[in-house]
Coordinates of C-alpha atoms in Angstrom, one line a residue:
Chain A
M169 CA 0.4 -0.1 0.0
R170 CA 1.5 3.6 -0.7
K171 CA 2.0 5.7 2.3
P172 CA -0.9 8.7 2.6
D173 CA 1.5 11.2 2.4
R174 CA 3.1 10.3 -0.8
K175 CA 1.6 11.0 -4.0
L176 CA 1.7 8.4 -7.0
I177 CA 2.8 9.4 -10.9
F178 CA 1.9 7.1 -13.7
I179 CA 4.5 6.7 -16.4
I180 CA 2.8 5.3 -19.5
A181 CA 5.0 3.3 -21.7
E182 CA 5.3 3.4 -25.6
H183 CA 6.0 0.5 -27.1
L184 CA 7.2 -1.1 -30.3
E185 CA 7.5 -4.9 -31.4
N186 CA 7.8 -6.0 -28.0
K187 CA 10.5 -3.1 -26.9
A188 CA 10.3 0.1 -25.0
K189 CA 11.0 3.0 -26.9
S190 CA 13.5 5.3 -25.4
V191 CA 11.3 8.0 -24.5
V192 CA 9.9 5.9 -22.0
F193 CA 13.7 6.0 -19.9
E194 CA 13.0 10.2 -20.6
L195 CA 9.7 10.0 -19.0
A196 CA 11.5 8.3 -15.9
A197 CA 13.6 10.9 -15.9
C198 CA 11.0 13.3 -15.5
A199 CA 8.7 11.2 -12.7
D200 CA 12.3 11.0 -11.1
K201 CA 12.5 15.0 -11.0
I202 CA 9.3 15.5 -9.7
K203 CA 10.0 13.2 -7.0
K204 CA 12.6 14.8 -5.6
F205 CA 10.3 17.9 -5.3
C206 CA 7.3 16.0 -3.7
P207 CA 7.5 12.2 -2.0
A208 CA 5.9 10.0 -4.4
E209 CA 5.5 6.7 -6.0
I210 CA 6.2 5.9 -9.4
K211 CA 4.3 2.9 -11.6
V212 CA 5.2 2.2 -15.3
I213 CA 1.9 1.4 -16.7
I214 CA 2.2 -0.9 -19.9
L215 CA -0.6 -1.6 -22.1
G216 CA -0.6 -4.5 -24.5
K217 CA -1.0 -8.1 -25.5
E218 CA 1.7 -9.1 -24.1
T219 CA 3.6 -7.6 -22.0
E220 CA 6.0 -10.1 -20.1
N221 CA 9.2 -8.8 -22.3
L222 CA 8.8 -5.3 -21.5
S223 CA 7.7 -5.5 -17.8
F224 CA 11.0 -7.3 -17.8
E225 CA 13.1 -4.2 -19.7
I226 CA 11.9 -1.6 -17.8
T227 CA 11.6 -2.4 -14.6
H228 CA 15.0 -4.3 -15.1
T229 CA 16.7 -1.1 -16.7
T230 CA 14.8 1.5 -14.1
G231 CA 13.7 -0.2 -10.4
L232 CA 10.6 1.2 -11.0
D233 CA 7.2 -1.2 -10.7
T234 CA 5.0 -1.9 -13.2
V235 CA 1.6 -2.3 -13.7
A236 CA 0.6 -4.5 -16.9
I237 CA -2.6 -4.9 -18.3
E238 CA -2.7 -7.2 -21.3
I239 CA -5.4 -7.2 -23.8
N240 CA -5.7 -9.3 -26.8
E241 CA -7.4 -6.1 -28.3
L242 CA -4.6 -4.7 -28.5
A243 CA -2.3 -6.6 -31.0
L244 CA -2.5 -2.9 -32.2
Y245 CA -2.4 0.5 -30.3
N246 CA -6.0 1.3 -30.3
A247 CA -6.9 5.2 -28.5
E248 CA -10.3 4.4 -27.3
I249 CA -9.0 1.0 -25.2
Y250 CA -6.1 3.4 -23.8
K251 CA -8.4 6.0 -22.7
T252 CA -11.0 3.5 -21.4
V253 CA -8.2 1.6 -19.2
I254 CA -6.3 4.5 -17.9
N255 CA -9.3 5.8 -16.9
N256 CA -10.2 2.6 -15.0
L257 CA -6.5 2.5 -13.4
A258 CA -6.7 6.5 -12.5
E259 CA -9.8 5.5 -10.6
E260 CA -8.1 2.6 -9.1
F261 CA -5.2 4.2 -7.8
S262 CA -5.1 8.0 -7.6
P263 CA -2.7 8.9 -9.3
S264 CA -1.5 13.1 -9.2
F265 CA 0.3 12.9 -12.0
I266 CA 0.1 10.7 -15.6
I267 CA 3.3 11.2 -17.7
I268 CA 3.3 10.4 -21.0
G269 CA 5.3 11.0 -24.5
H270 CA 4.7 13.9 -26.3
T271 CA 4.9 11.6 -29.6
P272 CA 2.0 11.6 -32.3
R273 CA 0.7 8.3 -30.2
G274 CA 0.9 10.3 -27.1
L275 CA -1.0 13.1 -28.1
D276 CA -3.1 10.8 -29.3
F277 CA -4.8 9.6 -26.2
A278 CA -3.1 12.3 -23.4
S279 CA -5.7 15.3 -24.2
G280 CA -9.1 13.3 -24.6
L281 CA -7.8 11.0 -21.0
A282 CA -7.7 14.6 -19.4
V283 CA -11.3 15.1 -20.8
R284 CA -12.1 11.5 -19.4
M285 CA -10.3 12.4 -15.7
K286 CA -11.5 15.6 -15.4
A287 CA -7.2 16.6 -15.4
V288 CA -5.3 19.4 -16.6
C289 CA -3.4 18.8 -19.5
I290 CA 0.3 20.1 -20.3
T291 CA 1.6 19.0 -23.3
G292 CA 5.4 19.8 -24.8
V293 CA 7.0 19.6 -21.5
E294 CA 10.7 20.2 -21.4
G295 CA 11.7 21.1 -17.9
V296 CA 9.9 20.5 -14.3
S297 CA 11.1 22.9 -11.3
E298 CA 9.7 23.8 -8.1
A299 CA 8.4 27.6 -6.7
G300 CA 6.2 28.4 -3.7
G301 CA 5.3 25.0 -2.8
K302 CA 4.1 24.0 -6.4
I303 CA 5.3 22.2 -9.4
W304 CA 5.9 24.1 -12.3
F305 CA 6.5 22.7 -16.2
R306 CA 8.8 24.4 -19.1
R307 CA 7.4 24.3 -22.4
Q308 CA 8.0 26.4 -25.5
M309 CA 5.8 28.7 -27.3
F310 CA 5.8 30.5 -30.5
Y311 CA 8.4 28.8 -32.3
G312 CA 10.7 28.6 -29.3
K313 CA 11.0 32.5 -29.2
I314 CA 8.9 32.3 -25.4
N315 CA 9.2 29.6 -22.5
A316 CA 6.0 29.5 -20.9
H317 CA 6.1 28.1 -16.7
I318 CA 3.0 26.5 -16.2
T319 CA 1.6 25.3 -12.6
A320 CA -2.1 23.6 -12.1
D321 CA -4.4 24.4 -9.7
S322 CA -6.0 21.0 -9.3
E323 CA -4.4 17.3 -9.7
P324 CA -4.3 14.9 -11.4
V325 CA -2.1 16.0 -14.3
I326 CA -1.4 15.4 -17.3
V327 CA 1.9 16.0 -18.7
T328 CA 3.3 14.8 -22.3
V329 CA 7.3 15.5 -22.3
Q330 CA 9.2 16.6 -25.4
P331 CA 11.6 13.6 -26.4
G332 CA 15.2 14.3 -26.1
T333 CA 14.9 17.1 -23.3
F334 CA 15.6 14.6 -20.5
E335 CA 18.1 12.5 -19.6
P336 CA 17.1 8.8 -19.9
Y337 CA 17.0 7.6 -16.2
K338 CA 19.0 4.5 -15.8
P339 CA 20.4 4.1 -12.7
D340 CA 23.8 2.1 -12.7
N341 CA 22.2 -0.7 -10.2
A342 CA 18.8 -0.8 -10.4
S343 CA 16.9 -3.7 -8.4
P344 CA 13.9 -4.9 -10.8
G345 CA 10.8 -3.6 -9.0
R346 CA 7.3 -5.3 -8.2
T347 CA 5.5 -6.2 -11.4
E348 CA 2.0 -6.8 -11.5
T349 CA 0.3 -8.1 -14.5
R350 CA -3.9 -8.3 -14.9
R351 CA -5.5 -9.6 -18.2
I352 CA -8.6 -8.3 -19.3
E353 CA -11.4 -7.6 -22.1
C354 CA -11.7 -4.5 -23.6
A355 CA -13.3 -3.8 -27.2
P356 CA -13.4 -0.7 -28.7
Q357 CA -16.6 1.2 -30.4
F358 CA -15.8 3.2 -33.2
T359 CA -12.1 2.7 -33.9
R360 CA -10.0 -0.7 -35.7
A361 CA -6.5 -0.7 -36.2
K362 CA -5.4 -2.1 -39.2
G363 CA -2.0 -2.0 -39.1
I364 CA 1.4 -0.6 -39.0
R365 CA 4.0 -0.4 -41.6
R366 CA 7.8 1.2 -42.5
C367 CA 7.1 4.0 -45.1
K368 CA 10.5 5.9 -45.5
F369 CA 13.8 4.4 -44.9
Q370 CA 16.7 6.3 -43.3
D371 CA 20.3 5.5 -43.6
S372 CA 23.2 6.3 -41.1
S373 CA 25.2 8.5 -43.7
I374 CA 24.1 11.4 -42.5
S375 CA 24.9 10.7 -38.8
E376 CA 28.6 9.8 -39.7
A377 CA 28.9 13.3 -41.0
K378 CA 31.7 16.1 -39.4
V379 CA 29.9 18.9 -40.9
I380 CA 26.1 19.1 -41.4
V381 CA 25.0 22.1 -43.4
S382 CA 21.6 22.4 -42.2
A383 CA 18.1 24.3 -44.2
G384 CA 15.3 25.3 -42.8
N385 CA 12.3 27.0 -44.1
G386 CA 14.3 30.3 -43.8
I387 CA 15.8 29.7 -47.4
G388 CA 12.4 30.7 -48.8
A389 CA 12.3 28.9 -52.4
K390 CA 13.6 25.8 -53.8
E391 CA 16.3 27.3 -56.2
N392 CA 18.2 28.9 -52.8
L393 CA 18.9 25.1 -51.9
D394 CA 21.8 25.3 -54.3
L395 CA 23.7 28.3 -51.9
I396 CA 23.5 25.3 -49.3
Y397 CA 24.8 22.9 -51.5
R398 CA 28.1 24.8 -52.4
L399 CA 28.2 26.0 -48.8
A400 CA 28.7 22.4 -47.7
D401 CA 31.1 22.1 -50.6
I402 CA 33.7 24.3 -48.5
F403 CA 33.8 21.7 -45.9
P404 CA 35.5 18.5 -46.0
G405 CA 33.6 15.6 -44.5
S406 CA 30.0 17.3 -45.4
T407 CA 26.6 16.7 -46.1
V408 CA 23.3 18.6 -46.0
G409 CA 20.7 18.3 -43.8
G410 CA 17.4 19.7 -43.2
S411 CA 14.5 20.7 -41.1
R412 CA 10.8 19.0 -41.8
I413 CA 9.1 21.6 -43.7
L414 CA 11.6 21.1 -46.7
I415 CA 11.1 17.2 -46.6
D416 CA 7.3 17.8 -46.3
R417 CA 7.7 20.1 -49.6
G418 CA 9.4 17.4 -51.1
W419 CA 12.6 19.9 -51.2
L420 CA 15.0 17.5 -49.2
E421 CA 14.7 13.6 -49.1
Y422 CA 13.3 11.8 -45.8
R423 CA 17.2 10.8 -45.1
Q424 CA 17.8 14.2 -44.7
Q425 CA 15.3 15.0 -42.3
I426 CA 17.3 16.3 -38.7
G427 CA 15.0 16.4 -35.6
L428 CA 12.4 14.5 -33.6
T429 CA 10.7 12.3 -37.0
G430 CA 13.8 12.5 -38.8
A431 CA 17.5 11.7 -37.8
Q432 CA 19.4 12.4 -34.3
V433 CA 22.7 13.8 -35.5
A434 CA 26.1 15.2 -33.5
P435 CA 28.3 16.2 -36.4
E436 CA 31.7 18.1 -35.3
L437 CA 29.8 21.4 -37.0
Y438 CA 26.6 21.9 -37.7
I439 CA 25.3 25.1 -39.5
A440 CA 22.1 26.0 -39.4
C441 CA 20.7 28.2 -42.4
G442 CA 17.4 29.8 -41.8
I443 CA 16.0 27.2 -39.1
S444 CA 13.9 29.0 -36.5
G445 CA 15.0 26.3 -33.7
A446 CA 11.5 24.6 -32.7
S447 CA 12.1 22.2 -29.9
Q448 CA 11.4 19.2 -32.9
H449 CA 14.0 20.4 -34.7
L450 CA 16.7 21.1 -31.8
A451 CA 16.2 17.1 -30.6
G452 CA 17.6 16.1 -33.3
M453 CA 20.8 18.5 -33.1
R454 CA 21.3 19.8 -30.1
G455 CA 24.6 17.9 -29.2
S456 CA 26.6 18.9 -32.2
G457 CA 30.0 20.2 -31.2
F458 CA 29.9 23.8 -32.7
I459 CA 26.5 25.4 -33.7
V460 CA 26.7 28.3 -36.2
S461 CA 23.3 30.0 -36.9
I462 CA 22.1 31.9 -39.9
N463 CA 19.0 33.5 -39.6
K464 CA 17.4 37.1 -40.2
D465 CA 15.0 36.7 -37.7
P466 CA 17.4 38.2 -34.7
G467 CA 14.4 36.5 -32.6
A468 CA 14.9 32.9 -33.5
A469 CA 15.3 30.2 -30.8
I470 CA 18.0 28.5 -32.3
F471 CA 20.3 31.2 -31.6
N472 CA 19.9 30.2 -27.9
E473 CA 21.5 26.9 -28.9
S474 CA 24.2 28.7 -31.0
D475 CA 28.0 29.1 -30.5
V476 CA 28.3 31.5 -33.1
C477 CA 25.1 33.9 -34.6
V478 CA 25.0 35.8 -37.6
V479 CA 21.8 37.5 -38.1
E480 CA 21.6 37.9 -42.0
D481 CA 19.4 36.9 -44.9
L482 CA 21.1 33.4 -45.9
N483 CA 20.4 34.3 -49.4
K484 CA 22.6 37.5 -49.0
F485 CA 25.0 36.4 -46.4
I486 CA 25.7 32.6 -47.9
P487 CA 27.1 33.9 -51.2
V488 CA 29.4 36.4 -49.7
F489 CA 30.8 33.9 -47.3
I490 CA 31.4 31.7 -50.3
E491 CA 33.0 34.5 -51.9
E492 CA 35.3 35.9 -49.0
Y493 CA 36.3 32.3 -48.9
G494 CA 37.2 32.2 -52.3
K495 CA 39.4 35.2 -52.3
K496 CA 41.2 33.3 -49.0
T497 CA 42.2 30.2 -50.8
D498 CA 42.8 31.7 -54.8
P499 CA 44.5 34.9 -53.7
Chain B
M300 CA -22.1 14.4 -46.6
K301 CA -20.7 17.7 -44.0
I302 CA -17.4 18.4 -42.9
L303 CA -15.8 21.0 -40.5
V304 CA -12.4 22.1 -40.5
C305 CA -11.5 24.3 -37.3
I306 CA -8.8 27.0 -38.5
K307 CA -6.9 29.6 -36.3
P308 CA -5.2 32.7 -36.8
V309 CA -1.3 32.3 -35.4
P310 CA 1.3 35.3 -35.2
D311 CA 3.6 35.3 -38.0
P312 CA 6.6 33.4 -37.2
E313 CA 9.1 36.0 -37.8
S314 CA 7.4 38.5 -36.0
F315 CA 8.7 39.9 -33.1
I316 CA 7.1 38.3 -29.6
V317 CA 7.1 40.7 -26.5
I318 CA 6.1 39.4 -23.4
D319 CA 3.8 42.0 -21.6
D320 CA 4.0 43.8 -17.7
S321 CA 2.6 40.8 -16.5
Q322 CA 4.5 38.3 -17.8
N323 CA 1.6 36.0 -18.1
W324 CA 1.1 36.8 -21.7
I325 CA 3.0 38.7 -25.2
I326 CA 1.4 42.0 -26.3
P327 CA -0.7 40.9 -29.8
S328 CA 1.3 41.1 -32.9
D329 CA -0.2 42.7 -35.9
L330 CA 0.8 40.2 -38.3
F331 CA -1.0 37.0 -38.2
K332 CA -1.6 34.1 -41.2
M333 CA -3.8 30.8 -41.3
N334 CA -2.1 28.1 -38.6
R335 CA 0.2 25.9 -41.5
F336 CA -1.4 22.8 -40.2
D337 CA -4.8 24.1 -40.3
E338 CA -4.2 25.0 -44.2
S339 CA -3.3 21.2 -44.5
A340 CA -6.6 20.5 -42.8
L341 CA -8.5 22.8 -45.3
E342 CA -7.2 21.8 -48.1
E343 CA -7.5 17.9 -47.5
A344 CA -11.4 18.8 -46.8
L345 CA -11.3 20.9 -50.1
S346 CA -9.8 17.9 -52.0
I347 CA -12.5 15.6 -50.9
R348 CA -15.6 18.1 -52.0
D349 CA -13.3 18.0 -55.3
R350 CA -14.3 14.8 -55.8
Y351 CA -17.7 14.1 -54.2
K352 CA -19.6 17.7 -55.3
S353 CA -22.5 17.5 -53.0
V354 CA -20.4 17.6 -49.8
G355 CA -21.5 20.9 -48.1
L356 CA -17.6 22.3 -46.2
D357 CA -18.0 24.6 -43.2
V358 CA -15.1 26.6 -41.5
L359 CA -15.2 27.7 -37.9
S360 CA -12.6 29.6 -35.9
V361 CA -12.9 30.4 -31.9
G362 CA -11.5 33.6 -31.0
P363 CA -11.0 37.4 -30.9
E364 CA -12.1 39.6 -33.9
N365 CA -9.3 38.6 -36.1
S366 CA -10.6 35.0 -36.7
K367 CA -12.5 36.4 -39.4
D368 CA -9.9 37.5 -41.4
V369 CA -8.8 33.7 -41.9
I370 CA -12.5 32.9 -42.3
R371 CA -12.6 34.8 -45.3
R372 CA -9.4 33.3 -46.7
A373 CA -10.8 30.3 -46.0
L374 CA -14.0 30.9 -48.0
G375 CA -11.7 32.5 -50.6
M376 CA -10.1 29.0 -51.1
G377 CA -13.7 27.3 -51.5
A378 CA -15.1 26.7 -48.0
D379 CA -19.1 27.2 -48.3
A380 CA -19.7 28.6 -45.2
G381 CA -17.8 30.5 -41.9
I382 CA -18.7 30.4 -38.5
H383 CA -16.9 32.5 -35.8
I384 CA -17.3 31.8 -32.1
F385 CA -16.6 35.4 -31.1
C386 CA -13.9 34.8 -27.8
D387 CA -12.9 38.3 -26.5
A388 CA -9.6 37.1 -24.6
E389 CA -7.0 39.3 -24.5
G390 CA -4.5 37.2 -23.6
Y391 CA -4.4 33.5 -23.6
I392 CA -7.5 31.0 -24.5
S393 CA -7.1 27.5 -23.4
P394 CA -7.1 24.7 -25.6
F395 CA -10.0 23.6 -22.8
L396 CA -11.8 26.7 -23.6
T397 CA -11.4 26.6 -27.3
A398 CA -12.5 23.2 -27.9
S399 CA -15.6 23.2 -25.4
C400 CA -16.0 26.0 -27.6
I401 CA -16.1 23.8 -30.6
A402 CA -17.8 20.9 -28.9
S403 CA -21.0 22.9 -28.0
Y404 CA -21.2 23.9 -31.9
I405 CA -20.8 20.3 -33.2
K406 CA -23.3 19.1 -30.7
E407 CA -26.1 21.7 -32.2
S408 CA -24.8 21.0 -35.9
F409 CA -24.1 17.7 -37.1
Y410 CA -20.9 16.9 -38.9
D411 CA -20.0 13.8 -40.7
L412 CA -16.3 15.0 -40.7
I413 CA -14.6 17.2 -38.4
F414 CA -10.9 18.2 -39.1
T415 CA -8.5 20.5 -37.0
G416 CA -4.9 21.2 -37.7
A417 CA -2.6 18.9 -35.9
M418 CA -1.4 21.4 -33.5
S419 CA -1.4 25.1 -33.7
E420 CA 2.0 26.6 -34.9
D421 CA 2.3 29.4 -31.9
Y422 CA 1.3 27.4 -29.0
M423 CA 2.1 24.1 -30.2
Q424 CA 0.3 21.8 -27.3
G425 CA -1.4 19.5 -30.1
Q426 CA -5.0 19.4 -27.9
V427 CA -7.6 21.3 -29.1
G428 CA -8.7 18.7 -31.6
R429 CA -8.4 15.7 -29.4
L430 CA -10.1 17.4 -26.8
A431 CA -13.3 18.6 -28.8
A432 CA -13.5 14.9 -29.9
E433 CA -13.3 13.6 -26.4
M434 CA -16.1 16.0 -25.4
T435 CA -18.4 15.2 -28.3
G436 CA -17.9 11.3 -27.9
L437 CA -16.3 11.2 -31.8
P438 CA -13.3 9.0 -32.6
C439 CA -10.1 10.6 -33.3
V440 CA -6.9 10.2 -35.0
S441 CA -4.2 12.8 -35.0
F442 CA -1.5 13.5 -36.9
V443 CA -3.0 12.2 -40.3
V444 CA -1.1 11.7 -43.3
K445 CA -3.7 10.5 -45.5
Q446 CA -7.7 9.3 -45.4
E447 CA -9.9 7.9 -47.8
I448 CA -13.7 7.8 -47.1
S449 CA -15.4 4.0 -47.6
P450 CA -17.7 4.3 -50.7
D451 CA -20.8 3.9 -48.6
Q452 CA -19.8 7.0 -46.5
K453 CA -20.3 5.5 -43.4
S454 CA -16.4 4.9 -42.4
I455 CA -12.9 6.4 -43.4
Y456 CA -9.6 4.8 -43.6
V457 CA -7.2 7.1 -42.0
E458 CA -3.2 6.8 -42.1
R459 CA -1.2 8.6 -39.3
E460 CA 2.7 9.1 -39.1
M461 CA 4.5 8.0 -36.0
D462 CA 8.2 9.0 -35.3
G463 CA 10.8 7.0 -37.5
G464 CA 8.9 6.8 -40.7
L465 CA 6.2 4.7 -39.6
I466 CA 2.6 4.5 -40.4
E467 CA -0.5 3.1 -38.3
S468 CA -3.6 2.9 -39.9
F469 CA -7.1 3.1 -38.6
E470 CA -10.3 2.6 -39.7
L471 CA -13.3 5.0 -38.1
T472 CA -16.7 5.0 -37.6
L473 CA -18.6 8.2 -38.7
P474 CA -18.5 10.7 -37.9
A475 CA -15.3 11.1 -36.5
L476 CA -12.7 13.8 -36.1
L477 CA -9.0 14.0 -37.8
T478 CA -6.1 16.0 -36.6
I479 CA -4.5 16.4 -40.3
Q480 CA -0.4 17.0 -39.9
G481 CA 1.4 19.9 -41.8
G482 CA 2.6 19.7 -45.2
I483 CA 0.8 16.5 -46.5
N484 CA -0.7 18.3 -49.3
K485 CA 0.0 22.1 -51.2
P486 CA -2.7 24.3 -49.9
R487 CA -4.5 25.8 -52.9
Y488 CA -4.4 30.0 -52.9
P489 CA -7.8 31.6 -52.9
S490 CA -9.4 32.1 -56.2
L491 CA -10.6 35.4 -57.6
S492 CA -14.4 34.7 -58.1
N493 CA -14.3 32.8 -54.6
V494 CA -12.3 36.1 -52.8
L495 CA -15.4 38.2 -54.4
R496 CA -17.5 35.8 -52.9
A497 CA -15.8 35.3 -49.4
N498 CA -15.9 39.5 -48.9
R499 CA -19.7 39.5 -49.1
A500 CA -20.2 36.2 -47.4
E501 CA -22.0 36.6 -44.3
I502 CA -20.0 35.2 -41.6
R503 CA -22.2 33.5 -39.1
T504 CA -21.1 35.1 -35.2
I505 CA -21.6 32.9 -32.0
N506 CA -20.4 34.8 -28.7
S507 CA -18.6 32.2 -26.7
D508 CA -20.4 33.3 -23.7
L509 CA -23.8 32.0 -24.9
I510 CA -23.1 28.6 -25.7
G511 CA -22.1 25.7 -23.4
K512 CA -18.4 25.6 -21.7
T513 CA -16.9 23.1 -19.6
D514 CA -15.2 24.3 -16.7
P515 CA -11.7 25.1 -17.7
K516 CA -9.1 23.9 -15.4
Q517 CA -7.0 26.6 -13.5
I518 CA -3.5 26.8 -14.7
N519 CA -1.0 29.5 -14.0
S520 CA 1.7 30.4 -16.1
R521 CA 4.6 32.9 -16.8
L522 CA 6.2 33.4 -19.9
T523 CA 10.3 33.9 -20.1
I524 CA 12.5 34.5 -22.6
P525 CA 14.6 30.9 -23.1
E526 CA 18.5 31.3 -21.7
K527 CA 21.0 31.0 -23.4
R528 CA 22.2 27.6 -23.6
R529 CA 25.5 28.3 -25.7
D530 CA 27.9 31.0 -25.9
G531 CA 25.7 32.9 -28.7
Y532 CA 28.5 35.1 -29.9
V533 CA 26.9 37.5 -32.7
L534 CA 28.4 38.7 -35.2
S535 CA 29.0 42.1 -36.2
G536 CA 29.4 44.8 -39.0
S537 CA 28.8 44.5 -42.7
V538 CA 28.1 41.3 -44.6
Q539 CA 31.3 41.0 -45.9
E540 CA 33.2 41.3 -41.9
K541 CA 30.7 39.2 -40.7
A542 CA 32.0 36.5 -43.6
A543 CA 35.5 37.6 -42.6
K544 CA 34.8 36.6 -39.1
L545 CA 33.1 33.5 -39.6
I546 CA 35.9 32.3 -42.1
R547 CA 38.2 33.3 -39.3
I548 CA 36.5 31.5 -36.4
L549 CA 36.1 28.2 -38.8
S550 CA 39.7 28.4 -39.9
Q551 CA 40.6 28.2 -36.0
K552 CA 38.6 25.6 -34.9
A553 CA 40.1 23.7 -38.4
F554 CA 36.6 23.1 -40.1
I555 CA 38.3 24.8 -42.9
T556 CA 41.4 25.1 -44.3

C-alpha cells in the first residue's frame, strides 16, 4: 500500500515490436525529477497484448514498479482502449501525475484522457522545477521564442514530455521493482486498428558526417538550396540536411531530415541556415559539437542553442561567405 | 455529407514576440496568417469536396475579431460557409475553452467529419482537436497524413504518421474527428471568384459566452525568454565583415583550411 503522504506518478510506456521506446526512460527521468520536489511513488503502466518482455525490460532498466494490463485487442495500438483502461486504473490508484510521451501516439490519447479524468493537461514539457510549493512545468511557445512555465491548481495533471529533453533514467544498479500483470477484456467501439508499416527509410550516412549544413523554412525558395549545397562543398566530410518542413515540401529527402521524426545527429560542426529552432528540430541536433546559425530573425530560438550567431538573410550572407572564402584560398 | 474544418490565425513566425508587463502573456502581434496545419486540414477537406460535389464544407474559428480574416481566407480557398465563435480574451485562450466552444457547436449542428490541424504553430500544444473529440464522444486519430472515405460514406480509412518513418492505419466509424499533419498537401491559393464571394459572405458569429462551456481547469503560467544554452557570440559589422569573421572562427577551429 502507498503511504498516505505520498503522491503517485503514472508513466505510460510507449512500445513497439515488444520493446520499450527510448522515450519511456526519459519519462522516468521526468517522474524522478518530480519526485525530488514531492515525495512520490512511480508506477510504469504498460498496455499491450503481451507485456512480459516489456515489464522485464523496463523494471530491470529503471528499478521502477510496473503494472501491465494485457488485452487481446491491443495487438495494435488503439486510442479508445488506452483511454478507457488508463481512466479505470486512475480511478483505482488516484495518481497525481500521469506522464506520457509527447509523440504522435502519446498525443493521440493524452488530451482525451484528460477530459475523461477531469484532469489538467500540459503538453510538450521540457523541464520541471519547484517554486512556492508548486511543481512548474516548462514548455516552448511561439516557435521556441518564449518559454511558458505552467503550474496546475488541481490534480490529477497529465503531462506529455518532449522527447530528447530529459536524460534517460537508467540507474547503474537498479534492482527490479514489483511487477503486476492483469489480463482484461476491452473492445473498441468506433476505432479499428488496421496495421503498422514502415514507409520511409533512413540510412545512417547523415549521422556519420563530420559537418552538416542544414536548411530550414528561411531558405524561401527551392532554388536557394543550391546555396546550401555550395556552402557544404567548402567543408570536408560534409553533407546537407534540413528541417521537417523542407522534407514535407519534397525539397529534401526523408533521409536528410534532422529532428524528432528524422535523424538525431551530433556532427563536429552544424550550420543551421534559416532554421527557427523549434524543439522538434533541436531534439535532433542539440548534441552537435559547434553550432553556427544564420537567420535574419534576431529572435529566432536557434540562436539560444548556437555558439556563433549570424543575423543576416542567408540568401545574402552565404554568397558573400563563399566569395570571401574563395578570395582567401585563391588570392 | 458535411465537413467542418477548424482553423485559427497565428502570429507570423518572424514577428517580434514581446512579453507583457504582467509576464503572463505577450503583447499581441498584428501580423497574422492561417495556421499552417489548419491550411493542410482545409486543403484535405477541399480535396474531398473536389471528388464528391455534394459535400458541404464549413469552417469554424474560435477567438478574437481577427479570426474573421482567416475565415475569409478559407472561404476564398473554397469553403462554403464560415462560423466565428467570438471569444474576446485579450490574452491566452486555453485549449479546453476553445475545444468546449467547438464541441458545443458540433453538438447542435451535425457534421460527418471534423478536421483540425494537428497543432497550432504558436502554442504548439496539439490539444484542441483531441479535446473536442472526447467532449463530443467522437473517435479521433491525430497526425493524419492520408484519408479515404468508404464508398458507403459510413466510415473512413486513415493513415497516421509516427516517429521514425512509421505509418499506423485505422478505420473509424463516421462521424469522426481527424487532426491533420502539416505539409501533407499543397494548400491552394484563394481564387478570384471565391475571394469576391468571401468578401460579401455573411460570417455567422456566435458569442462564446452564450454557448455551453466545460469548466476549464485553472492553470497559472509565467512567460520568460529562453536562456542561452551556448555562448551565442553574435557577429557584428557588414555582411562582408561577418563573413570574414566566420571564416576566421571556422579556420581556427580547423573546420576549413
